[in-house]
XYZ file of C-alpha atoms in Angstrom:
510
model
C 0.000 0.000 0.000
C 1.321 3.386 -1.121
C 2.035 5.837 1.924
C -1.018 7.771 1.966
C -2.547 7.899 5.632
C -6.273 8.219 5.798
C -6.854 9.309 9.566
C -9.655 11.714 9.577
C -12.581 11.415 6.881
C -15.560 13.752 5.537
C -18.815 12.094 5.250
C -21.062 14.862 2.944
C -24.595 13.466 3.757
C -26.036 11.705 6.607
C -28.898 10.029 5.417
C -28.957 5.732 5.238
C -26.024 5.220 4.025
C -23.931 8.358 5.095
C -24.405 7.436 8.615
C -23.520 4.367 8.494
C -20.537 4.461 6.119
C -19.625 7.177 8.912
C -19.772 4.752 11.579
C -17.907 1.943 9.528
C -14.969 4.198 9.557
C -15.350 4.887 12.979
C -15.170 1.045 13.153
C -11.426 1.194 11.825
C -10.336 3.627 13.680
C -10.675 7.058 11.259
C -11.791 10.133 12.954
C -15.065 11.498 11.093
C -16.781 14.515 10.525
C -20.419 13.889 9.230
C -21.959 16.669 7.687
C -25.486 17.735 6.235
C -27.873 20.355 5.357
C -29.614 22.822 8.004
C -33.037 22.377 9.082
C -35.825 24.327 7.489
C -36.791 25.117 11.103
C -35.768 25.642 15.048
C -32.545 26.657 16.774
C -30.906 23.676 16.731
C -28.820 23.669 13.267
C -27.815 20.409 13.572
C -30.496 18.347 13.841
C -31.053 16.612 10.843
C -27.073 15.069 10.900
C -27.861 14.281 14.879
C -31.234 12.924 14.503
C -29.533 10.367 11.513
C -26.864 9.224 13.325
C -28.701 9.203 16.542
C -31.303 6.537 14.304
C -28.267 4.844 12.972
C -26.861 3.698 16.388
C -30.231 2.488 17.230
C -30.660 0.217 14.344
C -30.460 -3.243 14.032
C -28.103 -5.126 13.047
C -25.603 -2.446 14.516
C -23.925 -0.333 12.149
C -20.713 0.499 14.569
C -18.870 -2.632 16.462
C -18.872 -0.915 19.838
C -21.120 1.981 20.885
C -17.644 3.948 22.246
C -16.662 3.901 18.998
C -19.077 7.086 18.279
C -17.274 9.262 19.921
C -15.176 9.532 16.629
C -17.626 11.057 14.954
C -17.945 14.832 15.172
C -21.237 16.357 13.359
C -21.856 19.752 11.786
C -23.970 21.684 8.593
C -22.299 22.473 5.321
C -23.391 25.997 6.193
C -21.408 26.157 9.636
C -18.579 23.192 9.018
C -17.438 22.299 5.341
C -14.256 24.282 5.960
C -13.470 22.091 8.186
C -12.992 19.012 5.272
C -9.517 21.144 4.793
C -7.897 18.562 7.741
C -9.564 15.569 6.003
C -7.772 13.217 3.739
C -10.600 11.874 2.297
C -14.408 13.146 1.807
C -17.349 10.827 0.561
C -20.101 12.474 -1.092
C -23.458 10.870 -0.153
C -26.397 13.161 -1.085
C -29.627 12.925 -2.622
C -28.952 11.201 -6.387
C -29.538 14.744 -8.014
C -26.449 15.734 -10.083
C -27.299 19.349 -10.265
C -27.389 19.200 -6.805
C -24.133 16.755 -6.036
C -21.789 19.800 -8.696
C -23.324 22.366 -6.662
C -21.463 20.905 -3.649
C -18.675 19.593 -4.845
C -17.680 22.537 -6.357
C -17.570 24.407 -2.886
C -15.758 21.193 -1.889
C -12.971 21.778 -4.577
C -12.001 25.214 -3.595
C -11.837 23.883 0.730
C -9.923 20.847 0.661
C -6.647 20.701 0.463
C -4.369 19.619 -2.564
C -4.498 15.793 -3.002
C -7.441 14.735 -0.942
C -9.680 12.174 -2.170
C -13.067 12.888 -3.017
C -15.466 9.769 -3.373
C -18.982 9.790 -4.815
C -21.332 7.007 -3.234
C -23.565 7.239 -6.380
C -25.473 4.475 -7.149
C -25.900 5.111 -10.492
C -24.627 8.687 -11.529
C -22.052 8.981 -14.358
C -19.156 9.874 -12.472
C -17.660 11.787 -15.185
C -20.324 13.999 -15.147
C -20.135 14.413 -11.421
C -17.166 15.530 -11.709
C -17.738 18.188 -14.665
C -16.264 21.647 -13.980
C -13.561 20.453 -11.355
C -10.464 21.120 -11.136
C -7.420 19.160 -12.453
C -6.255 18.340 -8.850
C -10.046 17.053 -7.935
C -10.237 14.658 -10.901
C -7.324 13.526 -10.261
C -8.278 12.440 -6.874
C -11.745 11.582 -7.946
C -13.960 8.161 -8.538
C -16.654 6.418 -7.466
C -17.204 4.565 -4.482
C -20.130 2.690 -4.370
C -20.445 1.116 -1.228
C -23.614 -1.505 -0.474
C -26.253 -1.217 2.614
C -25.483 -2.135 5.062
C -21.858 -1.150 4.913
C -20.753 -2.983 7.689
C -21.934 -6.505 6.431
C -22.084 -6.240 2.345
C -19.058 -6.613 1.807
C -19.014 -5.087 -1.769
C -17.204 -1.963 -2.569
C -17.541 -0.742 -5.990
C -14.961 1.487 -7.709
C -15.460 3.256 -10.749
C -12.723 5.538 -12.193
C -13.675 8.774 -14.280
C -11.658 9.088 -17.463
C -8.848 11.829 -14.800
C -8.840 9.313 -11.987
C -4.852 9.102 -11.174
C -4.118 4.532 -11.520
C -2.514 5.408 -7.866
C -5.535 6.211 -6.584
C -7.398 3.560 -7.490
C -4.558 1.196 -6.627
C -4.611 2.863 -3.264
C -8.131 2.383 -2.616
C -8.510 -1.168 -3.884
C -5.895 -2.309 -1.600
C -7.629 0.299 1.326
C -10.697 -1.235 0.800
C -9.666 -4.742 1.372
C -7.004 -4.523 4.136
C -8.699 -1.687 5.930
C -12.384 -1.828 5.254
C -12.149 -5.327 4.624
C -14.251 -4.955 1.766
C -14.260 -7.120 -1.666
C -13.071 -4.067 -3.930
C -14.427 -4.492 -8.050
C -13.196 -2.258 -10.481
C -15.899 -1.167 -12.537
C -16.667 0.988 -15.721
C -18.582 4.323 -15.705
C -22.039 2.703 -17.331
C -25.684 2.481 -15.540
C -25.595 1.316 -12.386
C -22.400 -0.575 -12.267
C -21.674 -4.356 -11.671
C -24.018 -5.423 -9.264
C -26.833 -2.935 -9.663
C -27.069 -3.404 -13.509
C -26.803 -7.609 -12.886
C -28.660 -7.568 -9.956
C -31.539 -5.624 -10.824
C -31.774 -7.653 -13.934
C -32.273 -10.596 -12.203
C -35.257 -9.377 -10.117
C -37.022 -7.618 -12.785
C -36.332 -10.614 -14.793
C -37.938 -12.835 -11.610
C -41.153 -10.160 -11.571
C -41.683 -10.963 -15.550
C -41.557 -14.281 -15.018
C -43.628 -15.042 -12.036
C -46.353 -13.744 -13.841
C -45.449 -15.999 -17.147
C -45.568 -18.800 -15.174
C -48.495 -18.134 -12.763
C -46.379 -18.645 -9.941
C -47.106 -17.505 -6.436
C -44.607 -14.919 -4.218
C -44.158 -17.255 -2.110
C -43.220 -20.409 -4.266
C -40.458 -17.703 -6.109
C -39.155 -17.101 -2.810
C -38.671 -20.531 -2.120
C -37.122 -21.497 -5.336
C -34.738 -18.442 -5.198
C -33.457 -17.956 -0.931
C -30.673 -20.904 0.383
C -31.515 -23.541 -1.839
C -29.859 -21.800 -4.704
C -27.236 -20.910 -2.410
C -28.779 -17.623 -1.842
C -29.663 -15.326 1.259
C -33.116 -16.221 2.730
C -34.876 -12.994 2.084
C -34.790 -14.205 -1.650
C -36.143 -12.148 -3.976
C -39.499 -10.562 -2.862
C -38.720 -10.211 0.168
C -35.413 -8.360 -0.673
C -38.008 -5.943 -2.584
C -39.726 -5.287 0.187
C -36.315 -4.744 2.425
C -34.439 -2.771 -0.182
C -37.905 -1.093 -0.793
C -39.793 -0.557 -4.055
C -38.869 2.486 -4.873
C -35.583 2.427 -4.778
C -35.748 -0.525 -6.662
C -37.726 1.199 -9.070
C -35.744 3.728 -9.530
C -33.182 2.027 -10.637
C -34.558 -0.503 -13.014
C -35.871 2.616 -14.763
C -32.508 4.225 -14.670
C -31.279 1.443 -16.642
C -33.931 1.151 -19.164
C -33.772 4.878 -19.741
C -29.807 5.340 -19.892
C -29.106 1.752 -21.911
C -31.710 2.055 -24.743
C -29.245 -0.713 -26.899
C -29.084 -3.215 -23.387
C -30.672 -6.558 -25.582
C -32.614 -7.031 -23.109
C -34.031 -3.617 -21.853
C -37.813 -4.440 -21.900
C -37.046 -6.578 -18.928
C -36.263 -3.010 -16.919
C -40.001 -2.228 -17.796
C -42.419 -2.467 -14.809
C -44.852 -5.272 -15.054
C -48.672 -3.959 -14.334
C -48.320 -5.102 -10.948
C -45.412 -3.333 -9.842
C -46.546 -0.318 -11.348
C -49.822 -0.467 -8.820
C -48.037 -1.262 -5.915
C -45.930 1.987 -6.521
C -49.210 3.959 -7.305
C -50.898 2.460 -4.030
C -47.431 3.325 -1.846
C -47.071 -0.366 -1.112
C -43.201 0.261 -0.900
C -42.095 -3.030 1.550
C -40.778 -2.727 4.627
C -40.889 1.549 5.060
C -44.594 1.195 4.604
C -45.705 -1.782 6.381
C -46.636 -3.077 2.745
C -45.710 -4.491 -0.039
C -44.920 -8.325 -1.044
C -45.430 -9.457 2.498
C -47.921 -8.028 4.900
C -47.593 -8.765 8.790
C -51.164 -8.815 9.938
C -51.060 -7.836 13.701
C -54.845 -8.457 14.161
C -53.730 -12.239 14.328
C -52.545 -13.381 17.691
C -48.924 -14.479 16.208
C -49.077 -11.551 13.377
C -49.654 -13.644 11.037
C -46.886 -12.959 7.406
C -49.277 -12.660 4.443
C -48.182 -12.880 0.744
C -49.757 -10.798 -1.852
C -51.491 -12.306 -4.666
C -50.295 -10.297 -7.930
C -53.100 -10.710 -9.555
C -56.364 -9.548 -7.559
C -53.200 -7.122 -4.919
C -55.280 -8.866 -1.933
C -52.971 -10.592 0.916
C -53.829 -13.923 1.792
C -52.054 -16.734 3.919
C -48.841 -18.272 2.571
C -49.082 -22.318 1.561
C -45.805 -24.140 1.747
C -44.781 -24.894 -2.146
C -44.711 -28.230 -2.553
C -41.737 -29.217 -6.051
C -39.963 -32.666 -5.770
C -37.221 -31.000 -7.545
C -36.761 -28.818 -4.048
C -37.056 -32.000 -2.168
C -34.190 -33.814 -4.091
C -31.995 -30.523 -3.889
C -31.957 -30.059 -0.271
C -30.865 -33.412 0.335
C -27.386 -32.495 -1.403
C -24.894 -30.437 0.378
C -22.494 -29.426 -2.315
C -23.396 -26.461 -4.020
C -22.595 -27.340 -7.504
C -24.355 -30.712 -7.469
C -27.464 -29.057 -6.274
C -27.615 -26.819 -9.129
C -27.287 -29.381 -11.786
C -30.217 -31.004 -9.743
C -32.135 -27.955 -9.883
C -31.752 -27.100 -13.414
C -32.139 -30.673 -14.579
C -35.800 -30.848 -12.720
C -39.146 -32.296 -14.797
C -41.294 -30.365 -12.523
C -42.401 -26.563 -12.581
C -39.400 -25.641 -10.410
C -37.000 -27.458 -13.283
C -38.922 -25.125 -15.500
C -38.520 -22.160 -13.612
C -34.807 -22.690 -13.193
C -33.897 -23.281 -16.399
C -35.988 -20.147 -17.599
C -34.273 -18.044 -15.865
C -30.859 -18.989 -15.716
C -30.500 -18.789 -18.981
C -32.077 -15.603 -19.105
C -29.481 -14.225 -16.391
C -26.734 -16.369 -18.556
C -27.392 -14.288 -21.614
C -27.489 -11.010 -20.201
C -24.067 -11.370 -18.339
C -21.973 -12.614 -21.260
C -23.352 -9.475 -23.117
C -22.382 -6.888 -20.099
C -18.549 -7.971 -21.146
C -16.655 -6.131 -21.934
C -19.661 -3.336 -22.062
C -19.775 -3.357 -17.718
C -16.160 -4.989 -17.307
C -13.586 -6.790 -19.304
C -13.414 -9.662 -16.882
C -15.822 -11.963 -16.142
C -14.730 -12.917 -12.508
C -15.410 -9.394 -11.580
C -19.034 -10.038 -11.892
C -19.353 -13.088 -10.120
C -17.196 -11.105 -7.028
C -19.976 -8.045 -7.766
C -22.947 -10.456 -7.153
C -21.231 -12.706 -3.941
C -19.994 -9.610 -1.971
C -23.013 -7.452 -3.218
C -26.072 -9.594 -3.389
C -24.972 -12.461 -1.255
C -24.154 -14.683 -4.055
C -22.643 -17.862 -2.954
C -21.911 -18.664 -6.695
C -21.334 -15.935 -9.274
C -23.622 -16.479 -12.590
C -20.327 -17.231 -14.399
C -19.922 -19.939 -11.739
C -23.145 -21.487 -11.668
C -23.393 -21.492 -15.487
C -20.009 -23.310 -15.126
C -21.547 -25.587 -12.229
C -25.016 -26.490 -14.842
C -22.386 -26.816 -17.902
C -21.329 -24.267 -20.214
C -22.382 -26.018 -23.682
C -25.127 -27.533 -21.686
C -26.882 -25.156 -20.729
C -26.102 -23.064 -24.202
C -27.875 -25.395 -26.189
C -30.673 -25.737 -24.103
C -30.754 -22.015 -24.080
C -31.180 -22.215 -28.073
C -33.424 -24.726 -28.449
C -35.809 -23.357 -25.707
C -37.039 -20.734 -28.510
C -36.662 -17.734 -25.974
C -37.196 -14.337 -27.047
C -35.640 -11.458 -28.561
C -32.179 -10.826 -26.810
C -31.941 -13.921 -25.233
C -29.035 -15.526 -26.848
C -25.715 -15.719 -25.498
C -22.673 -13.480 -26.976
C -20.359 -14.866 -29.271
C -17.416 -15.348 -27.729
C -19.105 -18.040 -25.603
C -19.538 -20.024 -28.937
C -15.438 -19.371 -29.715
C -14.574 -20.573 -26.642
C -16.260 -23.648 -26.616
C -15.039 -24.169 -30.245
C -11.515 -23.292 -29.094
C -11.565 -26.438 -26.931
C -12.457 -24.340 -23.598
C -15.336 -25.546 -21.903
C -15.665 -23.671 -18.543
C -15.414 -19.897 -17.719
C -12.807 -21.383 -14.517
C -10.587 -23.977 -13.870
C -7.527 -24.766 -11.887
C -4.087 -25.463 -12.360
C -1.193 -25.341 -10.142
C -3.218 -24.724 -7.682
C -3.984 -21.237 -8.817
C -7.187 -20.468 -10.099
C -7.594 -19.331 -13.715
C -10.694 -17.062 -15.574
C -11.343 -17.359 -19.322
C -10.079 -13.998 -20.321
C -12.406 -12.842 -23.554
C -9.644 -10.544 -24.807
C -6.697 -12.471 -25.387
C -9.140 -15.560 -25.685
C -6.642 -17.660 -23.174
C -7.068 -18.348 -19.450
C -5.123 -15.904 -17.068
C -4.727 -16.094 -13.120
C -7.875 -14.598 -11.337
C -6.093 -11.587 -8.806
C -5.852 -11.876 -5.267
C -4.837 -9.749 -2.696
C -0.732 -10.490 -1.857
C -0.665 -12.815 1.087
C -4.000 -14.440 0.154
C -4.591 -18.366 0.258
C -7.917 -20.332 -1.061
C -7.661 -23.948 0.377
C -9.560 -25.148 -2.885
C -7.506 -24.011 -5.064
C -4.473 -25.442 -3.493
C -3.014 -29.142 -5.274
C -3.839 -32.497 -3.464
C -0.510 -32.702 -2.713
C -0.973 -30.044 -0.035
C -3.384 -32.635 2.067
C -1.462 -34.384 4.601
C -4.522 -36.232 6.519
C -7.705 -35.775 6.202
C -11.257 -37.646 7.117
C -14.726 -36.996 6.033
C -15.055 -34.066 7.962
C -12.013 -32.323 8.438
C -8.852 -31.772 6.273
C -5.357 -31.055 7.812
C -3.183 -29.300 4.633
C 0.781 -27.999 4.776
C 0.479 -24.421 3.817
C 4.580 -24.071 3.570
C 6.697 -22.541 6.013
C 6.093 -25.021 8.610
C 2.477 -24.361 8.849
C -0.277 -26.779 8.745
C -4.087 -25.820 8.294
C -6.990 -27.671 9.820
C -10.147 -27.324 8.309
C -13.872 -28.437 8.065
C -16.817 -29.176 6.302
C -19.383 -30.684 8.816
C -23.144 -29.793 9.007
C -23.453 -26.277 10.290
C -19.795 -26.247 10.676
C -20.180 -28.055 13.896
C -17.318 -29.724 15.629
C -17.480 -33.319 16.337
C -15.626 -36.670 17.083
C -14.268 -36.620 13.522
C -13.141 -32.120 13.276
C -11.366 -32.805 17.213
C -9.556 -35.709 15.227
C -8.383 -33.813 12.685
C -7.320 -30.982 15.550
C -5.322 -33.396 17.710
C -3.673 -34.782 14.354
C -2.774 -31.313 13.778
């Protein structure tokens, strides 16, 4: 890591995520001053940045590791305080998602800092070029995107997207910064709509919303098919609507269909009839008590409702019932389960196979339109959505000329064919996106059309992508390996990660 010490930052905005990306440098250690705009009202000329934080240390799950850890962060008005970003040596933009109103800040911000601070936009979506419009040369320099995910503190995901003055050493600087310090998962992105995971992401769920409807299938029954069974988080995908909340969701699905008018698959970013009624009628999630769910507190145990997309009525939730699900949950290991999934007879085969080879199209299009490499999605979608395999992976996991045949003789729509460099790599005598050798772990790289080492961070080791050789012992629960340098590494792969007869044998052989 280059020299640069980051000991005091500026947070410009103290709204969701400014508060708490305030308090997850607090977490490390920074000193931070956490701004915002004066009240329209009252004496007090603070209270909008006190009242945020003050919300933010009351929330749950915690945004700050220990509640002393506060006392790092000092508040103040960009009336009263922006001077004061002069002693910071780095300041995070994160206002409303107005670029008139993000220049008209940042250009106050360019003539009080000092000469080789970093500025940071948290935009979700924003060109950052044009954020950065009108600066000086010193402030582009310094300048980029980074787009961290909510909560801050447990997404690991930070995105970072260069504008075309960014200095490399900055972004070097911050990519390692992000890992070793914030111990984030840093992804170099371009400057297009919404990024890596936003762009993929959304895709996804809008792709989910069209489809549930296609296929007559109940929120509930998606959820099912698309939380921990698919190696996914359990809030799935309607109930992460609700969470994230339907606006902002929304908003950016339109963001994308306005700003990519030649994405091959923008009608998917078009709001189904549904969605556009539940916006109408305010049913936003979880900020308005409804949207996908409902939790009925006239029932003695509040009672979780599901909404029927058709008639917008709640009614009680019915445990789906696909022998495809069945079979899957028997098998622990993640890539088995998928090809059980996707090779299903039943509606939930169906359903599978729909849509991952709708989300297989779309990301072998986004390269090298989003990103030239294709393992930087996959680490966008684990860190950001709670992935546990990227799509690249679990297109790899299903089988690469597998799954693209199945894709073309399914007779899918406009835009949903794969790009043609899959079909040249398969013809080239390549068929997976990953493999390893050496025990190093290699990408397809579409450029050079040859496989090259995916990056890590100096110092890092991935047990499975070490060589056999490196197992010394092991049993059906626990693995003893020689790392080098004397050092031996136990680990384990029981149920829950418990520790039995079988891990304690593995420790004492240790």
């Amino acid at each position: 890591m280059s020299k640069r010490n980051i000991s005091k930052v500026a947070v410009l905005g103290s709204g969701v995520m400014g508060s708490r990306i305030a308090c997850h440098f607090a977490n490390i250690g920074a000193e931070v001053l956490l701004l915002d705009i004066l009240p329209k009202e009252g004496s007090d000329r603070n209270k909008i940045v006190n009242d945020a934080l003050a919300a933010a240390l009351k929330s749950n799950p915690s945004p700050i590791y220990d509640k002393r850890f506060a006392k790092r962060i000092k508040t103040g008005n960009f009336d009263d305080d922006l001077s004061k970003i002069k002693d910071c040596d780095w300041v995070i933009e994160v206002i409303i998602e107005r670029l008139d109103i993000k220049q008209q800040l940042l250009e106050k911000v360019d003539k009080l800092r000092k000469p080789g601070t970093l500025i940071t936009t948290n935009t979700s979506g924003i060109p950052i070029h044009a954020i950065a419009e009108g600066r000086s040369d010193d402030f582009k320099k310094h300048f980029c995107g980074t787009h961290f995910f909510n909560p801050p503190r447990y997404l690991p995901l930070l995105e970072l997207i260069p504008g075309p003055d960014t200095d490399p050493a900055v972004l070097s600087f911050l990519e390692e910064y992000g890992s070793r310090i914030l111990g984030k998962v840093t992804v170099l992105c371009k400057d297009t709509p919404a990024f890596i995971a936003n762009r993929v992401g959304v895709f996804g769920i809008m792709g989910l919303f069209h489809l549930v409807e296609e296929m007559g299938l109940t929120v509930e029954e998606v959820d099912r098919l698309t939380g921990p069974v698919l190696g996914r988080p359990k809030s799935a995908t309607f109930r992460t609507a609700d969470v994230v909340g339907l606006d902002t969701l929304v908003h950016v699905a339109k963001g994308v269909q306005a700003n990519c008018p030649n994405d091959e698959q923008n009608a998917t970013f078009a709001l189904p009839g549904y969605l556009q009624q539940m916006v109408e009628k305010n049913m936003l999630g979880s900020k308005t008590g409804k949207g996908f769910f409902f939790k009925d507190r006239s029932t003695p145990k509040g009672d979780i409702l599901q909404l029927d997309l058709k008639t917008l009525e709640y009614k009680p939730q019915v445990k789906p019932k696909f022998a495809t699900l069945d079979a899957a949950r028997k098998e622990d290991d993640l890539k088995k389960r998928m090809t059980i999934l996707y090779t299903g007879s039943d509606k939930a085969g169906e359903f599978y196979r729909k849509s991952f080879h709708g989300l297989f199209a779309y990301v072998s299009h986004r390269i090298p339109e989003i990103t030239d490499a294709l393992y930087k999605i996959d680490d966008a979608m684990r860190a950001g959505f709670g992935w546990e395999m990227g799509p690249f992976e679990l297109w790899d996991a299903v089988g690469v000329e597998k799954a693209l045949k199945d894709l073309r003789d399914s007779g899918s729509g406009a835009g949903m064919t794969a790009a043609k460099w899959v079909d040249e790599m398969l013809a080239a005598g390549h068929s997976s996106f990953y493999k390893v050798e050496g025990g190093k772990r290699l990408y397809y790289d579409i450029a050079s059309k040859s496989y090259k080492p995916v990056p890590r961070a100096e110092g890092t080791i991935v047990l499975g992508e070490l060589p056999e050789s490196s197992i010394v012992w092991k049993n059906s629960q626990a693995v003893v390996r020689d790392l080098g340098d004397g050092i031996l590494c136990v680990s384990w792969n029981s149920k829950m990660n418990t520790i039995g007869a079988e891990v304690i044998q593995g420790l004492n052989k240790a």
